[in-house]
Amino acid sequence: MTTNEKPGNDVVTTQGFRVACKDCNLFQLCLPVGIDTADLDRLDRIIRRRRPLKRGEQLFGVGDGFSAIYAVRSGSIKTFIPAEDGQEQVTGFHLPGELLGLDAIHNQQHPCAARALETTSLCEIPFDLLGDLSQQIPSLQAQLLKIMSKEIFDDQSLLLLLGKKSAEERLAALLLSLSGRYCRRGFSAYEFNLSMSRNDIGNYLGLAVETVSRLFTKFQERSIINAQRKHVQILDAPALTRIATGAKVERPAE
Amino acid sequence: MTTNEKPGNDVVTTQGFRVACKDCNLFQLCLPVGIDTADLDRLDRIIRRRRPLKRGEQLFGVGDGFSAIYAVRSGSIKTFIPAEDGQEQVTGFHLPGELLGLDAIHNQQHPCAARALETTSLCEIPFDLLGDLSQQIPSLQAQLLKIMSKEIFDDQSLLLLLGKKSAEERLAALLLSLSGRYCRRGFSAYEFNLSMSRNDIGNYLGLAVETVSRLFTKFQERSIINAQRKHVQILDAPALTRIATGAKVERPAE
DNA sequence: CGATGCTTTGACGAACTTCAACGCGGGTGG
DNA sequence: CCACCCGCGTTGAAGTTCGTCAAAGCATCG
């Protein structure tokens, strides 16, 4: 129900969906880290390349049965939990090389929904086959555990953010996080396009849209960033870091 | 550095630390779920039972090398990240049957510290051996992945709590969570002792101590709970649930 | 019994949300 | 090609929630 692709039509070679893991420029960021060539081939064979999702298309919804985890190849995905009152809580933004769906393993259904923020292509990794395979390839099991561990770690960092940080600190931290992640993917660390709306950002950071907007303005007035709608330049990264880590405005040694 | 036990003296039989997994009344909550008797024995043999920790003793600190994960057998543990300014952010409370240290796998050191909230006994599970063993026992691997997945899921639920919920909703949610977890462990769901201080609660929920205290008072005035210091009775669980899920005060059909 | 640490209570203020209105850009249809 | 609309972003003013500061109450422990 999530995508209306025809079975058998979801794997297409003409548009280059079939890039093998070993040829994928993300493979140092993704599941295949530290796996040797022969084993990589075996992993490669269980992965399905899907038709790209268009902006707004849903990959899976809340309660959907769990059968696979997904890796983002290009584009970006947001995951969110629709709250009772029709609102939603955004739980994450997923950039190329990052995995989705790990939270669905424990009771075999997705506790959150995933939607494409822009045109996005994905690898689908059937979880039963991945389980079998990682049973045979110790380094794959190790990598899988590492990725899940990192996910736990990242979520806990975010907890600290939401529990203790001011609005300014939160936005600064998000911008730095995105900057770092884009950088690792070979893009500029100091100039990028936000694929998510202000609304999504506010939602993710636990802030009202208006607060986020005001903060963008404020950062811009202080020449820390330069933002035109989605396009963001980071002008003063050290200042952002100072803000994100909660350094107080330095008062001249009183 | 975390505990000053003598090597070789940390495994003691006289006080019953050596309860086997199969005889542990927590084994349906812990790692051994769904593992057959023979395999349980193999798991059992790699687990070390430690001398109990006294209240305030530290199990591991931030940056400590990672070698094992821990399961709480009795008592309770808080995990927290010491923040730069000397403050700390509590990231979790761990009750019997729950695992600690899963966030340390990905870069082999503990990103948080763990401290006993009361006298607490633990099982120590060396992670390299656990990795090897789960390579051989598919159901153990599956269970490990499930537990980690659940941890991710729980952290994300907490994100929602901190990002979107009011102070009332947060405290109600915590009380219900504790209630449910005590209940699964065979204790009363409606009457229990909090092992953590108001300070820890506030810290965990992203609230000031004073706010937590006022909320306890307010809930008590409304006859939703009855709290004498650490001792808590839940008088009106449905009301708590309504508060936690963000139901507005029902105004009589206007 | 006094000291210490945790908890509670009150008063005040700040940070952020809410409400309301406006601006801008991009797409659609006449 | 322009007019219009709609979604998104921005800005201002008022309102609330919660944090901070200060002080007092109350248990535990030496």
XYZ file of C-alpha atoms (C1' of nucleotides) in Angstrom:
568
model
C 0.000 0.000 0.000
C 2.894 2.316 0.470
C 3.942 2.536 -3.146
C 1.911 1.434 -6.079
C 4.671 -0.180 -8.017
C 3.996 -3.248 -10.053
C 5.770 -6.339 -8.809
C 8.652 -7.166 -11.083
C 8.787 -3.627 -12.288
C 10.490 -2.211 -9.290
C 13.962 -3.272 -10.319
C 15.029 -1.410 -13.386
C 18.428 -1.202 -14.942
C 17.900 1.522 -17.481
C 17.978 4.289 -14.927
C 20.907 2.917 -13.020
C 19.001 1.637 -10.002
C 21.124 -1.473 -10.089
C 24.391 -0.006 -8.908
C 26.076 -2.759 -6.928
C 27.102 -2.121 -3.335
C 30.737 -2.301 -4.310
C 30.201 0.443 -6.878
C 28.018 2.600 -4.671
C 29.812 5.682 -3.450
C 27.980 5.384 -0.153
C 29.211 1.981 0.766
C 31.593 3.324 3.409
C 28.644 4.907 5.154
C 26.158 2.110 4.828
C 25.759 -1.459 5.899
C 28.669 -2.833 3.819
C 31.399 -1.193 5.933
C 34.208 -3.601 6.606
C 32.838 -6.447 4.513
C 35.127 -8.128 2.041
C 34.422 -8.421 -1.668
C 33.106 -11.954 -1.729
C 30.714 -11.353 1.132
C 29.715 -8.035 -0.358
C 28.508 -9.924 -3.394
C 26.301 -12.097 -1.238
C 24.860 -9.059 0.503
C 24.410 -7.425 -2.835
C 22.283 -10.256 -4.107
C 19.661 -9.935 -1.403
C 19.241 -6.198 -1.823
C 16.420 -4.931 -3.993
C 16.650 -1.579 -5.682
C 13.337 0.151 -5.752
C 11.745 2.606 -8.058
C 12.551 6.071 -6.676
C 9.937 7.730 -4.511
C 8.623 11.108 -5.482
C 8.347 13.947 -3.001
C 5.527 13.239 -0.572
C 5.253 9.536 -1.367
C 5.141 7.255 1.612
C 7.575 4.371 2.025
C 5.717 2.754 4.883
C 3.037 3.767 7.337
C 2.456 3.235 11.025
C 1.490 -0.335 11.748
C 2.644 -1.628 8.386
C 4.118 -5.077 8.647
C 7.871 -5.201 8.858
C 9.757 -7.171 6.282
C 12.738 -5.097 5.294
C 14.990 -2.292 6.347
C 15.849 0.442 3.881
C 18.969 2.368 3.002
C 18.698 5.803 1.422
C 20.731 6.040 -1.791
C 19.851 9.572 -2.788
C 17.345 12.145 -1.654
C 16.002 12.209 1.879
C 13.289 10.717 4.023
C 11.554 11.867 7.153
C 10.197 9.441 9.707
C 7.391 10.493 11.997
C 4.824 9.242 14.441
C 1.304 10.496 13.741
C 0.005 11.617 17.135
C -3.528 11.034 18.327
C -4.674 14.570 17.657
C -3.858 14.475 13.947
C -0.525 16.138 14.560
C 2.709 14.303 13.985
C 6.077 14.076 15.678
C 9.024 13.951 13.316
C 11.544 11.467 14.704
C 14.285 11.746 12.142
C 15.639 12.916 8.823
C 17.488 10.289 6.829
C 20.198 11.183 4.341
C 21.991 8.987 1.813
C 23.773 6.025 3.372
C 21.516 5.968 6.414
C 19.240 3.119 7.395
C 15.527 3.197 8.175
C 13.191 0.755 9.835
C 15.425 -0.577 12.597
C 12.794 0.347 15.149
C 10.363 -2.104 13.558
C 12.283 -5.285 14.309
C 11.131 -5.783 17.845
C 7.496 -6.339 17.180
C 7.459 -6.810 13.477
C 5.637 -3.657 12.545
C 6.623 -0.093 11.855
C 6.016 2.212 14.819
C 6.540 5.233 12.600
C 5.814 6.282 9.048
C 8.372 7.276 6.423
C 7.837 9.810 3.682
C 10.105 11.158 0.941
C 11.058 14.819 1.332
C 12.197 14.937 -2.293
C 12.759 12.436 -5.068
C 14.493 9.630 -3.259
C 15.939 6.284 -4.235
C 16.338 3.451 -1.808
C 17.741 -0.004 -1.329
C 15.406 -2.493 0.259
C 17.018 -5.168 2.399
C 14.697 -8.058 3.327
C 15.283 -8.570 6.997
C 14.928 -12.347 7.155
C 17.595 -12.744 4.504
C 19.778 -10.185 6.220
C 19.416 -12.110 9.456
C 20.420 -15.348 7.776
C 23.328 -13.723 6.043
C 24.670 -12.013 9.124
C 24.502 -15.386 10.811
C 27.061 -16.517 8.254
C 29.151 -13.372 7.987
C 30.418 -12.268 11.396
C 31.558 -8.865 10.179
C 28.091 -8.205 8.811
C 26.513 -9.040 12.138
C 29.033 -6.809 13.858
C 28.269 -3.964 11.483
C 24.539 -4.373 11.939
C 24.906 -4.229 15.709
C 27.146 -1.208 15.390
C 24.639 0.643 13.279
C 21.849 -0.115 15.701
C 24.036 0.926 18.590
C 24.804 4.190 16.856
C 21.107 4.749 16.316
C 20.525 4.341 20.047
C 23.376 6.692 20.758
C 22.083 9.317 18.324
C 18.588 9.138 19.743
C 19.988 9.680 23.204
C 21.940 12.691 22.056
C 18.705 14.024 20.692
C 17.068 13.370 24.048
C 19.644 15.594 25.643
C 18.896 18.195 23.013
C 15.162 18.169 23.610
C 15.406 17.832 27.354
C 17.981 20.434 28.197
C 18.673 22.785 25.341
C 17.185 26.137 24.452
C 15.627 26.861 21.087
C 18.811 28.468 19.808
C 20.932 25.549 20.878
C 18.590 23.106 19.192
C 18.588 24.780 15.811
C 22.343 25.294 15.915
C 22.812 21.622 16.698
C 20.563 20.557 13.833
C 22.379 22.768 11.334
C 25.721 21.387 12.466
C 24.445 17.832 12.303
C 23.224 18.301 8.746
C 26.428 20.077 7.804
C 28.537 17.202 9.084
C 26.398 14.591 7.438
C 26.396 16.346 4.069
C 30.124 16.743 4.336
C 30.701 13.033 4.897
C 28.664 12.405 1.785
C 30.945 14.541 -0.316
C 28.838 17.686 -0.373
C 29.863 21.053 0.974
C 29.706 21.345 4.735
C 28.981 25.051 4.496
C 26.339 25.347 1.817
C 23.404 23.041 1.247
C 19.701 22.862 0.623
C 17.317 21.873 3.353
C 14.965 19.280 1.978
C 12.571 19.670 4.887
C 10.173 22.530 5.588
C 10.406 24.887 8.540
C 7.423 23.047 9.863
C 9.301 19.731 9.857
C 12.297 21.349 11.496
C 10.216 22.867 14.256
C 8.396 19.628 14.734
C 11.616 17.648 14.959
C 13.183 20.091 17.416
C 10.077 20.448 19.540
C 9.581 24.102 18.614
C 6.826 26.147 16.996
C 7.318 27.037 13.336
C 7.380 30.697 14.249
C 10.214 30.143 16.690
C 12.270 28.409 14.031
C 11.631 31.200 11.589
C 12.636 33.828 14.109
C 15.817 31.912 14.872
C 16.769 31.756 11.198
C 16.331 35.502 11.086
C 18.311 36.003 14.250
C 21.220 33.823 13.093
C 21.208 35.696 9.841
C 21.296 39.088 11.562
C 24.319 37.919 13.515
C 25.986 36.792 10.278
C 26.198 33.222 11.500
C 24.278 31.834 8.556
C 22.802 33.058 5.341
C 19.456 31.484 4.513
C 17.240 32.066 1.522
C 14.293 29.764 1.939
C 15.695 26.255 1.600
C 19.192 27.350 0.692
C 21.529 27.663 3.659
C 25.106 28.890 3.942
C 26.988 28.520 7.175
C 29.156 31.610 7.558
C 30.453 31.173 11.088
C 30.637 27.532 12.050
C 32.569 28.139 15.275
C 29.812 30.454 16.448
C 27.242 27.789 15.678
C 29.275 25.267 17.620
C 29.500 27.622 20.562
C 25.761 28.124 20.518
C 25.023 24.419 20.146
C 27.235 23.410 23.042
C 25.521 25.899 25.277
C 28.386 28.320 25.698
C 27.059 31.494 27.209
C 27.620 34.789 25.428
C 31.119 35.627 26.541
C 30.969 38.525 28.909
C 34.396 40.206 29.026
C 35.916 38.810 32.217
C 34.064 40.531 34.972
C 37.966 2.245 37.751
C 34.258 2.014 38.018
C 34.040 -0.372 40.922
C 36.866 -1.274 43.188
C 36.197 -4.962 43.360
C 39.095 -7.350 43.516
C 39.453 -9.531 40.446
C 38.387 -13.045 41.231
C 36.237 -11.840 44.056
C 33.430 -10.540 41.944
C 31.741 -13.856 41.486
C 30.451 -15.167 44.742
C 28.135 -18.052 45.366
C 27.369 -17.624 49.012
C 24.901 -14.829 48.504
C 23.145 -16.465 45.628
C 24.630 -14.320 42.857
C 25.025 -17.458 40.817
C 21.408 -18.024 39.932
C 21.418 -19.583 36.491
C 19.495 -17.926 33.700
C 17.065 -20.798 33.597
C 16.296 -20.301 37.265
C 16.141 -16.526 37.112
C 12.624 -15.228 37.400
C 13.481 -12.492 34.952
C 14.476 -14.678 32.094
C 11.305 -13.985 30.176
C 12.166 -10.309 30.226
C 15.841 -10.521 29.526
C 18.134 -11.716 26.825
C 17.229 -15.424 27.133
C 13.713 -15.021 25.710
C 12.953 -17.762 23.235
C 16.179 -19.658 23.722
C 16.027 -23.389 24.326
C 17.509 -25.135 27.338
C 20.705 -26.363 25.747
C 21.539 -22.992 24.266
C 20.555 -21.296 27.495
C 23.282 -23.260 29.196
C 25.831 -21.980 26.744
C 24.660 -18.413 27.291
C 24.712 -19.013 30.990
C 28.336 -20.018 30.953
C 29.563 -16.741 29.499
C 27.648 -14.574 31.955
C 29.442 -13.271 35.008
C 27.529 -12.415 38.133
C 28.981 -9.425 39.859
C 29.120 -8.293 43.405
C 26.072 -6.099 43.979
C 26.545 -2.349 43.673
C 25.625 -0.144 46.571
C 23.553 2.972 46.134
C 25.587 5.623 44.384
C 28.273 3.270 43.100
C 29.165 3.658 39.485
C 29.043 0.733 37.061
C 30.863 2.513 34.276
C 31.726 6.082 33.397
C 31.726 8.150 30.241
C 34.519 7.109 27.931
C 35.152 3.836 29.723
C 36.145 1.102 27.304
C 33.336 -1.176 26.256
C 33.703 -4.860 26.901
C 30.365 -6.070 28.175
C 26.697 -5.296 28.343
C 24.866 -5.601 31.631
C 21.502 -6.921 32.708
C 19.891 -5.667 35.892
C 18.873 -8.520 38.190
C 17.553 -6.517 41.094
C 17.609 -2.899 42.091
C 17.853 -0.117 39.552
C 20.381 1.887 37.606
C 20.314 5.305 36.062
C 22.302 6.162 32.978
C 23.276 9.734 32.280
C 25.480 11.948 30.183
C 27.489 14.453 32.177
C 27.074 17.742 30.313
C 29.866 20.223 29.778
C 28.646 22.605 32.469
C 28.875 20.053 35.271
C 25.193 19.271 34.942
C 24.027 15.891 33.759
C 21.272 14.579 31.525
C 19.631 11.390 32.731
C 18.993 9.178 29.708
C 17.281 6.255 31.332
C 16.227 4.276 34.370
C 16.887 0.562 34.180
C 14.819 -1.951 36.083
C 15.360 -5.697 36.579
C 15.530 -7.620 33.328
C 16.631 -4.605 31.321
C 19.926 -4.301 29.471
C 22.503 -1.516 29.689
C 25.419 -0.535 27.533
C 23.986 -1.188 24.082
C 24.869 2.345 23.073
C 28.556 1.608 23.562
C 28.909 -0.987 20.829
C 29.350 1.337 17.935
C 32.569 2.930 18.966
C 33.663 0.673 21.741
C 33.286 3.093 24.582
C 30.480 4.129 26.851
C 28.882 7.416 25.821
C 27.068 7.610 29.139
C 27.712 6.739 32.765
C 25.719 4.291 34.879
C 25.113 4.564 38.596
C 23.151 2.443 41.045
C 20.071 4.130 42.494
C 19.891 1.520 45.237
C 21.605 -1.752 46.046
C 21.665 -3.433 42.684
C 22.859 -6.756 41.361
C 23.810 -7.283 37.767
C 24.808 -9.853 35.217
C 27.786 -8.959 33.087
C 27.793 -10.330 29.562
C 31.139 -10.020 27.754
C 30.234 -8.680 24.367
C 32.804 -10.515 22.282
C 31.605 -13.833 23.637
C 28.001 -12.812 23.139
C 28.789 -11.919 19.536
C 30.387 -15.292 18.938
C 27.563 -17.109 20.602
C 24.836 -15.298 18.735
C 26.685 -16.176 15.575
C 25.994 -19.787 16.479
C 22.529 -19.447 17.950
C 20.146 -17.766 15.513
C 17.444 -17.198 18.081
C 19.949 -15.411 20.305
C 20.939 -13.117 17.491
C 17.297 -12.454 16.765
C 16.626 -11.659 20.399
C 19.594 -9.331 20.607
C 18.431 -7.437 17.544
C 14.931 -7.271 18.955
C 16.131 -5.816 22.214
C 18.191 -3.210 20.435
C 15.284 -2.397 18.192
C 13.061 -1.951 21.199
C 15.617 0.354 22.724
C 15.523 2.507 19.597
C 11.762 2.480 19.688
C 11.647 3.444 23.358
C 14.099 6.264 22.854
C 11.964 7.588 20.037
C 8.874 7.477 22.186
C 10.789 9.489 24.715
C 11.722 11.943 21.993
C 8.071 12.471 21.344
C 7.564 13.000 25.038
C 10.273 15.620 25.349
C 9.512 17.295 22.062
C 5.775 17.627 22.210
C 4.392 17.018 25.654
C 3.634 19.345 28.530
C 5.060 18.876 31.987
C 1.887 17.130 33.165
C 1.890 14.750 30.250
C 5.521 13.878 30.818
C 5.186 12.992 34.465
C 2.011 11.022 33.831
C 3.776 9.072 31.103
C 6.713 8.280 33.360
C 4.501 7.057 36.168
C 2.600 4.835 33.760
C 5.794 3.503 32.269
C 7.164 2.606 35.684
C 3.844 1.120 36.673
C 3.769 -1.123 33.635
C 7.355 -2.184 34.041
C 6.961 -3.010 37.732
C 3.844 -4.949 36.896
C 5.611 -7.100 34.312
C 8.202 -7.882 36.974
C 5.582 -9.219 39.320
C 5.206 -6.166 41.522
C 2.061 -4.183 41.996
C 1.214 -1.861 39.136
C -0.479 0.553 41.483
C 1.879 0.891 44.389
C 5.630 1.079 44.262
C 8.676 2.914 45.497
C 10.527 5.306 43.280
C 14.208 4.553 43.528
C 15.169 7.835 41.901
C 15.043 11.302 43.390
C 12.777 14.125 42.234
C 15.905 15.630 40.828
C 16.556 12.600 38.620
C 12.941 12.562 37.498
C 13.013 16.207 36.538
C 16.292 15.776 34.800
C 15.050 12.783 32.845
C 11.848 14.529 31.826
C 13.509 17.811 30.982
C 11.815 19.658 33.839
C 12.969 21.621 36.870
C 12.801 19.812 40.217
C 10.310 22.356 41.446
C 8.002 21.652 38.540
C 8.084 17.941 39.298
C 7.334 18.575 42.914
C 4.400 20.840 42.065
C 3.040 18.206 39.706
C 3.175 15.525 42.380
C 1.227 17.857 44.606
C -1.263 18.673 41.870
C -1.866 15.020 40.977
C -2.360 14.299 44.623
C -4.872 17.134 45.033
C -6.847 15.676 42.152
C -6.734 12.234 43.794
C -4.925 10.743 40.840
C -2.022 9.533 42.907
C -0.992 9.379 46.507
C 2.665 10.084 47.051
C 4.610 10.149 50.286
C 8.177 10.902 49.290
C 9.388 7.826 47.424
C 6.254 5.798 47.958
C 3.663 6.171 45.217
C 0.150 4.819 44.872
C -1.711 5.222 41.625
C -5.340 5.849 42.505
C -6.784 6.730 39.118
C -4.845 5.058 36.340
C -7.370 5.991 33.618
C -6.954 9.645 34.519
C -3.198 9.291 34.284
C -3.579 7.680 30.894
C -5.806 10.490 29.727
C -3.286 13.043 30.871
C -0.360 11.188 29.338
C -2.001 10.838 25.942
C -2.714 14.523 25.869
C -6.479 14.352 26.257
C -7.765 17.798 27.083
C -9.796 18.321 30.213
C -13.213 17.219 29.085
C -15.468 20.220 28.959
C -19.106 19.051 29.156
C -20.219 19.028 25.522
C -20.568 22.675 24.694
C 20.176 16.963 68.738
C 21.958 19.423 65.132
C 23.584 19.026 60.500
C 22.788 17.795 55.878
C 20.356 16.744 51.829
C 16.022 16.200 49.588
C 11.457 18.086 48.924
C 8.006 21.486 48.933
C 6.015 26.114 48.374
C 5.663 30.915 46.813
C 6.798 34.934 43.893
C 8.639 36.548 39.815
C 10.376 36.627 35.174
C 11.875 34.757 30.809
C 11.329 31.791 26.911
C 8.520 30.053 23.955
C 3.739 29.302 22.123
C -0.420 30.970 20.280
C -3.108 33.964 17.594
C -3.382 36.973 13.821
C -1.987 39.097 9.734
C 0.906 39.828 5.944
C 4.431 38.738 2.155
C 6.345 35.919 -1.202
C 6.720 32.493 -4.827
C 5.044 29.012 -7.764
C 1.508 26.901 -10.108
C -3.055 27.007 -12.570
C -6.492 28.625 -15.362
C -8.716 32.156 -17.831
C 0.459 37.024 -19.939
C -1.779 38.277 -16.060
C -4.832 37.301 -12.129
C -5.645 34.515 -8.631
C -4.935 31.149 -5.206
C -2.568 28.318 -2.019
C 1.175 26.781 0.682
C 4.950 28.261 3.088
C 7.550 31.549 5.523
C 7.939 35.748 8.209
C 6.672 39.231 11.638
C 4.248 41.381 15.583
C 1.611 41.300 19.972
C -0.400 38.917 23.726
C -0.623 34.918 26.703
C 1.133 30.645 29.236
C 4.001 27.495 30.843
C 7.711 26.548 33.090
C 12.347 27.863 35.049
C 14.819 30.570 38.506
C 15.459 32.436 42.941
C 14.656 32.281 47.723
C 13.243 30.236 51.857
C 11.236 27.016 54.753
C 9.722 22.055 55.997
C 11.032 17.518 56.880
C 13.442 12.997 56.910
C 17.909 10.587 57.664
C 22.174 9.991 59.916
C 26.047 10.806 62.477
